[in-house]
Short mmCIF file of C-alpha atoms in Angstrom, two decimals:
data_model
loop_
_atom_site.label_atom_id
_atom_site.label_comp_id
_atom_site.label_asym_id
_atom_site.label_seq_id
_atom_site.Cartn_x
_atom_site.Cartn_y
_atom_site.Cartn_z
CA MET A 1211 83.22 40.29 22.67
CA GLN A 1212 83.08 43.50 20.59
CA THR A 1213 85.87 44.31 18.04
CA GLU A 1214 86.05 46.60 14.91
CA LEU A 1215 84.93 43.64 12.64
CA SER A 1216 81.85 42.66 14.80
CA LYS A 1217 80.62 46.31 14.89
CA ARG A 1218 81.11 46.40 11.00
CA LEU A 1219 78.85 43.16 10.68
CA GLY A 1220 76.35 44.29 13.29
CA ILE A 1221 76.78 41.31 15.67
CA GLU A 1222 77.00 41.62 19.46
CA HIS A 1223 80.09 39.08 19.89
CA ALA A 1224 82.73 38.33 17.37
CA VAL A 1225 82.23 34.58 17.52
CA PHE A 1226 81.69 33.26 13.95
CA GLY A 1227 80.22 29.72 14.15
CA PHE A 1228 80.85 27.42 11.06
CA THR A 1229 78.31 24.58 10.95
CA PRO A 1230 76.73 22.32 8.44
CA PHE A 1231 73.37 22.72 10.32
CA PRO A 1232 71.10 25.36 9.44
CA ALA A 1233 69.26 25.40 12.78
CA VAL A 1234 72.79 25.75 14.43
CA ALA A 1235 73.75 28.51 12.26
CA ALA A 1236 70.45 30.42 12.92
CA ALA A 1237 70.91 29.68 16.64
CA ILE A 1238 74.39 31.06 16.55
CA SER A 1239 73.10 34.33 14.86
CA ARG A 1240 70.33 34.83 17.26
CA ALA A 1241 72.69 34.26 20.20
CA GLY A 1242 74.54 37.32 19.08
CA GLY A 1243 77.42 35.67 16.92
CA PHE A 1244 77.54 35.24 13.33
CA GLY A 1245 76.39 31.71 11.93
CA VAL A 1246 78.10 30.20 8.77
CA LEU A 1247 76.35 27.35 7.05
CA GLY A 1248 78.89 24.99 5.32
CA ALA A 1249 77.73 24.37 1.60
CA VAL A 1250 79.93 21.27 0.90
CA ARG A 1251 77.31 18.68 1.73
CA TYR A 1252 74.53 19.86 -0.70
CA THR A 1253 74.33 17.80 -3.79
CA ALA A 1254 71.90 20.19 -5.60
CA PRO A 1255 71.11 23.98 -5.63
CA ASP A 1256 67.64 23.56 -4.38
CA GLU A 1257 68.64 21.69 -1.46
CA LEU A 1258 70.91 24.63 -0.52
CA GLU A 1259 68.19 27.03 -1.72
CA ARG A 1260 65.48 25.26 0.83
CA ASP A 1261 68.00 25.49 3.93
CA LEU A 1262 69.01 29.11 3.26
CA ASP A 1263 65.50 30.28 3.08
CA TRP A 1264 64.93 28.28 6.50
CA LEU A 1265 68.01 30.10 8.03
CA ASP A 1266 66.94 33.29 6.84
CA ALA A 1267 63.55 32.95 8.22
CA HIS A 1268 64.98 31.63 11.77
CA ALA A 1269 67.97 34.01 12.05
CA GLU A 1270 65.60 36.67 13.31
CA GLY A 1271 67.17 39.41 10.87
CA ARG A 1272 70.67 38.64 12.13
CA PRO A 1273 73.44 38.24 9.69
CA TYR A 1274 74.93 35.12 8.44
CA GLY A 1275 77.17 33.67 5.96
CA LEU A 1276 78.06 30.86 3.75
CA ASP A 1277 81.20 28.53 3.40
CA VAL A 1278 81.84 26.85 0.22
CA VAL A 1279 84.93 24.67 -1.13
CA MET A 1280 86.54 25.78 -4.21
CA PRO A 1281 90.19 23.95 -4.07
CA ALA A 1282 93.04 25.71 -5.59
CA LYS A 1283 94.06 22.43 -7.11
CA LYS A 1284 91.36 20.66 -9.02
CA VAL A 1285 90.12 18.51 -11.59
CA GLU A 1286 89.03 20.87 -14.64
CA GLY A 1287 86.48 20.54 -16.94
CA VAL A 1288 85.07 17.01 -16.50
CA ALA A 1289 81.98 15.63 -15.37
CA GLU A 1290 81.47 13.69 -12.20
CA ALA A 1291 81.22 10.45 -14.02
CA ASP A 1292 84.32 11.14 -15.66
CA VAL A 1293 86.32 11.99 -12.52
CA GLU A 1294 85.02 8.77 -11.00
CA ALA A 1295 86.40 6.92 -13.93
CA MET A 1296 89.83 7.93 -12.83
CA ILE A 1297 89.59 5.85 -9.44
CA PRO A 1298 91.70 2.86 -9.64
CA GLU A 1299 90.21 -0.66 -9.13
CA GLY A 1300 92.60 -1.53 -6.53
CA HIS A 1301 91.38 1.38 -4.31
CA ARG A 1302 87.88 0.23 -4.75
CA ARG A 1303 88.78 -3.33 -3.85
CA PHE A 1304 90.34 -1.84 -0.57
CA VAL A 1305 87.23 -0.13 0.22
CA ARG A 1306 85.24 -3.14 -0.11
CA ASP A 1307 87.53 -5.40 1.74
CA THR A 1308 87.66 -2.83 4.68
CA LEU A 1309 83.87 -2.73 4.95
CA ALA A 1310 83.67 -6.31 4.61
CA ARG A 1311 85.93 -7.06 7.31
CA HIS A 1312 83.96 -4.97 9.70
CA GLY A 1313 80.49 -6.40 8.64
CA VAL A 1314 79.11 -3.15 7.24
CA PRO A 1315 75.90 -3.87 5.41
CA GLU A 1316 75.19 -2.71 1.70
CA LEU A 1317 72.83 0.04 1.02
CA ALA A 1318 69.28 -1.14 0.24
CA GLU A 1319 68.74 -1.73 -3.64
CA GLY A 1320 68.26 1.72 -5.36
CA GLU A 1321 69.19 3.69 -2.33
CA ALA A 1322 71.50 6.52 -3.27
CA SER A 1323 74.58 7.41 -1.13
CA GLY A 1324 73.29 9.99 1.26
CA TRP A 1325 76.88 11.57 1.57
CA ARG A 1326 78.45 13.14 -1.55
CA ILE A 1327 81.04 15.58 -1.59
CA THR A 1328 80.70 16.84 -4.93
CA GLY A 1329 80.78 20.02 -3.41
CA TRP A 1330 84.73 19.87 -3.73
CA MET A 1331 84.11 20.38 -7.53
CA GLU A 1332 84.18 23.90 -8.67
CA GLN A 1333 81.29 23.64 -10.84
CA VAL A 1334 79.14 22.66 -7.92
CA ALA A 1335 80.27 25.31 -5.65
CA ARG A 1336 79.60 27.85 -8.50
CA ALA A 1337 75.96 26.70 -8.69
CA GLN A 1338 75.83 26.96 -5.04
CA LEU A 1339 76.93 30.92 -5.33
CA ASP A 1340 74.09 31.43 -7.81
CA VAL A 1341 71.65 30.44 -5.08
CA ALA A 1342 73.48 32.40 -2.26
CA PHE A 1343 73.75 35.62 -3.92
CA ASP A 1344 70.09 35.55 -4.28
CA ARG A 1345 69.75 35.58 -0.58
CA PRO A 1346 70.99 38.26 2.23
CA ILE A 1347 74.34 36.81 2.90
CA LYS A 1348 76.77 39.10 4.53
CA LEU A 1349 79.92 36.54 4.41
CA LEU A 1350 81.33 34.32 1.80
CA ALA A 1351 84.08 31.82 3.11
CA ASN A 1352 86.24 29.68 1.14
CA ALA A 1353 87.93 26.55 3.07
CA LEU A 1354 90.71 25.83 0.31
CA GLY A 1355 92.63 28.71 -0.87
CA SER A 1356 91.38 32.20 -2.14
CA PRO A 1357 88.23 32.07 -4.39
CA PRO A 1358 88.83 32.80 -8.01
CA ALA A 1359 88.99 36.42 -8.63
CA ASP A 1360 85.43 36.55 -10.50
CA VAL A 1361 84.05 35.20 -7.54
CA VAL A 1362 85.49 37.72 -5.17
CA ALA A 1363 84.37 40.45 -7.62
CA ARG A 1364 80.89 38.88 -7.66
CA ALA A 1365 80.75 39.00 -3.80
CA HIS A 1366 81.98 42.34 -3.37
CA ASP A 1367 79.47 43.65 -6.16
CA HIS A 1368 76.64 42.21 -3.76
CA GLY A 1369 77.98 43.73 -0.62
CA VAL A 1370 79.25 40.42 0.47
CA LEU A 1371 82.57 40.26 2.62
CA VAL A 1372 84.94 37.58 1.45
CA ALA A 1373 86.87 35.49 3.88
CA ALA A 1374 89.49 32.52 3.37
CA LEU A 1375 91.24 30.12 5.59
CA ALA A 1376 94.86 29.92 6.20
CA GLY A 1377 97.36 27.86 7.63
CA SER A 1378 100.58 29.86 7.22
CA ALA A 1379 101.35 33.41 7.00
CA ARG A 1380 102.51 32.65 3.28
CA HIS A 1381 98.96 31.38 2.38
CA ALA A 1382 97.51 34.47 4.35
CA ARG A 1383 99.39 37.00 2.38
CA LYS A 1384 98.31 35.23 -0.94
CA HIS A 1385 94.69 35.75 0.39
CA GLN A 1386 95.44 39.45 0.91
CA GLU A 1387 96.93 39.80 -2.57
CA ALA A 1388 93.80 38.21 -4.01
CA GLY A 1389 91.49 40.90 -2.32
CA ILE A 1390 90.12 38.66 0.70
CA ASP A 1391 88.43 41.15 3.29
CA ILE A 1392 89.11 38.66 6.27
CA VAL A 1393 91.74 36.09 6.93
CA VAL A 1394 90.94 32.97 9.16
CA ALA A 1395 93.98 31.74 10.84
CA GLN A 1396 93.36 28.15 11.10
CA GLY A 1397 95.86 26.19 13.40
CA TYR A 1398 96.89 22.49 13.41
CA GLU A 1399 94.48 21.79 16.39
CA ALA A 1400 91.44 22.62 14.20
CA GLY A 1401 88.88 19.98 12.73
CA GLY A 1402 88.57 19.49 9.03
CA HIS A 1403 91.24 20.58 6.50
CA THR A 1404 94.07 22.11 8.40
CA GLY A 1405 97.84 22.81 8.24
CA GLU A 1406 100.71 22.19 10.53
CA ILE A 1407 101.09 25.06 12.73
CA ALA A 1408 99.57 25.43 16.09
CA SER A 1409 97.00 28.40 16.60
CA MET A 1410 99.25 30.28 19.32
CA VAL A 1411 101.85 30.51 16.93
CA LEU A 1412 99.82 31.00 13.63
CA THR A 1413 97.40 33.77 15.02
CA PRO A 1414 100.07 36.61 15.64
CA GLU A 1415 102.07 35.55 12.59
CA VAL A 1416 98.98 36.04 10.22
CA VAL A 1417 97.73 39.02 12.08
CA GLU A 1418 101.36 40.74 11.22
CA ALA A 1419 101.41 39.44 7.71
CA VAL A 1420 98.14 40.66 6.62
CA ASP A 1421 97.83 44.13 8.73
CA PRO A 1422 95.48 45.90 8.33
CA LEU A 1423 93.25 43.13 7.30
CA PRO A 1424 91.24 41.65 10.20
CA VAL A 1425 92.12 38.08 11.16
CA LEU A 1426 89.86 35.53 12.91
CA SER A 1427 91.67 32.87 14.84
CA ALA A 1428 90.48 29.13 14.54
CA GLY A 1429 91.49 25.79 16.25
CA GLY A 1430 91.84 24.80 19.76
CA ILE A 1431 89.23 27.39 20.89
CA GLY A 1432 86.33 26.31 22.75
CA SER A 1433 86.08 28.62 25.78
CA GLY A 1434 86.07 31.94 27.08
CA PRO A 1435 89.57 32.31 28.20
CA GLN A 1436 90.88 30.48 24.98
CA ALA A 1437 88.72 33.35 22.94
CA ALA A 1438 90.34 35.91 25.13
CA ALA A 1439 93.75 34.70 24.31
CA ALA A 1440 93.04 34.85 20.77
CA PHE A 1441 92.00 38.37 21.10
CA SER A 1442 95.29 39.20 22.78
CA LEU A 1443 97.25 37.69 19.91
CA GLY A 1444 95.32 40.21 17.72
CA ALA A 1445 92.72 38.55 16.28
CA GLN A 1446 89.46 40.48 15.59
CA GLY A 1447 87.14 37.26 16.22
CA VAL A 1448 87.19 33.60 16.73
CA TRP A 1449 86.07 31.01 14.43
CA LEU A 1450 84.37 27.99 16.02
CA GLY A 1451 83.40 24.81 14.39
CA SER A 1452 83.81 21.55 16.29
CA LEU A 1453 82.16 22.94 19.42
CA TRP A 1454 78.63 23.09 17.72
CA LEU A 1455 78.53 19.36 16.78
CA THR A 1456 77.25 18.22 20.26
CA THR A 1457 74.68 21.17 20.68
CA THR A 1458 71.10 19.97 20.91
CA GLU A 1459 70.36 21.95 17.62
CA ALA A 1460 72.89 19.90 15.58
CA ASP A 1461 71.48 17.04 13.91
CA LEU A 1462 74.08 14.44 13.50
CA HIS A 1463 71.48 11.68 12.97
CA SER A 1464 73.60 9.43 15.00
CA PRO A 1465 73.07 8.84 18.71
CA ALA A 1466 76.60 6.52 18.57
CA LEU A 1467 78.43 9.40 17.07
CA THR A 1468 77.32 11.80 19.53
CA ARG A 1469 78.44 9.32 22.24
CA LYS A 1470 81.78 9.05 20.61
CA LEU A 1471 82.43 12.65 20.57
CA LEU A 1472 81.24 13.23 24.22
CA ALA A 1473 83.52 10.46 25.37
CA ALA A 1474 86.77 11.52 23.05
CA GLY A 1475 89.60 13.21 24.71
CA SER A 1476 91.86 15.81 23.04
CA GLY A 1477 94.06 13.07 21.70
CA ASP A 1478 91.50 10.97 20.12
CA THR A 1479 91.83 12.82 16.66
CA VAL A 1480 94.30 12.52 13.64
CA ARG A 1481 95.20 14.42 10.67
CA SER A 1482 94.25 12.24 7.84
CA ARG A 1483 93.67 12.08 4.29
CA ALA A 1484 91.06 9.26 4.48
CA LEU A 1485 87.93 11.50 4.00
CA THR A 1486 88.82 13.89 0.99
CA GLY A 1487 92.44 13.20 -0.12
CA LYS A 1488 93.77 16.15 2.00
CA PRO A 1489 94.85 16.40 5.43
CA ALA A 1490 91.64 16.78 7.69
CA ARG A 1491 91.50 16.43 11.49
CA GLN A 1492 88.80 13.99 12.65
CA LEU A 1493 88.27 11.23 15.14
CA ARG A 1494 90.57 8.41 15.00
CA THR A 1495 88.63 5.28 13.98
CA GLY A 1496 89.35 2.15 12.45
CA TRP A 1497 88.50 3.88 9.10
CA THR A 1498 91.46 6.37 9.43
CA ASP A 1499 93.78 3.55 10.90
CA ALA A 1500 93.08 1.47 7.56
CA TRP A 1501 93.69 4.38 5.29
CA ASP A 1502 96.78 5.56 7.06
CA ASP A 1503 98.47 2.07 7.26
CA PRO A 1504 101.66 1.97 5.06
CA ALA A 1505 100.45 -1.54 3.95
CA GLY A 1506 97.46 0.05 2.14
CA PRO A 1507 97.12 1.47 -1.13
CA GLY A 1508 97.14 4.99 0.15
CA THR A 1509 94.79 7.89 -0.54
CA LEU A 1510 93.99 9.43 -3.67
CA PRO A 1511 94.16 13.16 -4.48
CA MET A 1512 91.00 15.46 -4.18
CA PRO A 1513 88.40 14.97 -5.45
CA LEU A 1514 88.92 11.24 -6.06
CA GLN A 1515 89.43 10.33 -2.55
CA GLY A 1516 86.00 11.78 -1.45
CA LEU A 1517 84.18 10.35 -4.44
CA LEU A 1518 85.87 6.89 -3.65
CA VAL A 1519 84.65 6.69 -0.13
CA ALA A 1520 81.11 8.49 -0.32
CA GLU A 1521 78.86 5.43 -0.36
CA ALA A 1522 81.21 3.76 2.23
CA VAL A 1523 80.90 6.52 4.74
CA SER A 1524 77.14 6.59 4.08
CA ARG A 1525 77.13 2.96 5.04
CA ILE A 1526 79.24 3.36 8.18
CA GLN A 1527 77.00 6.36 9.29
CA LYS A 1528 73.48 4.75 8.57
CA TYR A 1529 74.37 1.55 10.43
CA GLU A 1530 76.42 3.19 12.76
CA VAL A 1531 79.22 0.78 12.82
CA GLU A 1532 80.83 2.16 15.94
CA PRO A 1533 84.83 1.28 15.32
CA LEU A 1534 84.63 3.02 11.73
CA LEU A 1535 82.17 5.76 12.74
CA GLY A 1536 83.82 9.13 12.64
CA THR A 1537 83.50 12.82 11.71
CA PRO A 1538 85.77 15.85 11.31
CA VAL A 1539 86.39 17.44 14.62
CA GLY A 1540 89.14 19.32 16.40
CA GLN A 1541 91.21 18.89 19.41
CA ILE A 1542 88.76 20.76 21.37
CA VAL A 1543 86.58 17.60 21.49
CA GLY A 1544 88.22 16.95 24.85
CA ARG A 1545 86.07 19.75 26.17
CA MET A 1546 82.69 18.78 24.65
CA THR A 1547 81.49 16.63 27.40
CA SER A 1548 77.87 17.35 27.43
CA GLU A 1549 75.03 18.12 24.96
CA ARG A 1550 74.21 21.65 25.49
CA SER A 1551 72.09 24.41 23.54
CA VAL A 1552 73.88 26.88 21.45
CA GLN A 1553 72.69 29.61 23.73
CA ALA A 1554 74.32 27.66 26.67
CA VAL A 1555 77.46 27.45 24.84
CA PHE A 1556 77.53 31.31 24.18
CA ASP A 1557 76.53 31.81 28.03
CA ASP A 1558 79.57 29.98 28.90
CA LEU A 1559 81.95 31.60 26.18
CA THR A 1560 80.80 35.05 27.16
CA ARG A 1561 81.05 34.38 31.15
CA GLY A 1562 84.48 32.76 30.83
CA PHE A 1563 85.62 35.68 28.54
CA GLU A 1564 84.64 38.15 31.18
CA GLN A 1565 86.38 36.10 33.96
CA ALA A 1566 89.69 35.85 31.73
CA VAL A 1567 89.67 39.38 31.10
CA ASP A 1568 89.33 40.28 34.72
CA ARG A 1569 91.91 37.93 35.68
CA VAL A 1570 94.39 39.56 33.28
CA ASN A 1571 93.31 42.98 34.49
CA ARG A 1572 94.37 42.01 38.00
CA ILE A 1573 97.71 40.72 37.11
CA ALA A 1574 98.24 44.01 35.27
CA GLY A 1575 97.14 45.90 38.51
CA ARG A 1576 94.02 47.21 36.66
CA SER A 1577 91.27 45.45 38.81
CA GLY A 1578 87.67 46.18 37.97
CA GLN A 1579 88.69 47.94 34.56
CA SER A 1580 87.31 44.88 32.36
#
């Protein structure tokens, strides 16, 4: 699974694996892919520093990257406490009532929420970059729009390539104009924040729109044949995120959530603003249904929604309240039917890729030339 981009980065397979878990990112890089650690869950720079040091020590010298979130539209120049003060009391009451209906226990007195997404705020992401650029990262990815121009310049000064996710050809062209090195075409099927165009349509549109920039295809890819399809559409690599959630190296801290993921079908996800305020594909749960109900108060814009629900999500996760328990995940969840190691996932991807290429070669009358 070699492309011009994979050769440039010094990786064996053009498989880029996004994950919030350092152990998974390291395993992806060791398997010959490119591990990308998601930074949004880190609330303090020293936490990120600790995990990047661990990742660097366990990647066996293989390259890896970091994914941050710097929204194009954001609340500027105010502290987190000031932002929280913007949350209406009616929305806070809705959260309390929803949790009460499902009997979700309170956190222990003095226990802080374990799930904060202050990483959606630009000042937090910038502090994360101060840590990251002191480490040997090879790629900086931004999940929401192009990073600010000074961040792109700073990355390039450190010899770091910059990637940005796009849900349309128009967004992709904006990334190109902003000096981005790699565009990730993220289709409708993908987990997390995603647009409305499916990967089969989006990937070739983005490839044509930003040529000659390399494009990674994301969304609905969890097998070798699906990766081969992405390459045939012009992608120089695939960007996989959901697939790693049920690997043995992942640390979900929730047997109940793992069971839900393994049991879910491809139709058991929904694009909802319930988690962050922007449309994000996730497991459909009683929590998403409550927020998507027209009778409810509606979600708040980013980052207000994420701050509003942070403690609630922590309580749901801690006490494993299954009707409300969910996570961002793509439609590929239907293929995630067993816990496997990252290496086993890679073995399946590469074997399936070779079989798909052989199949196409036979159709084209070129048997044995894969």
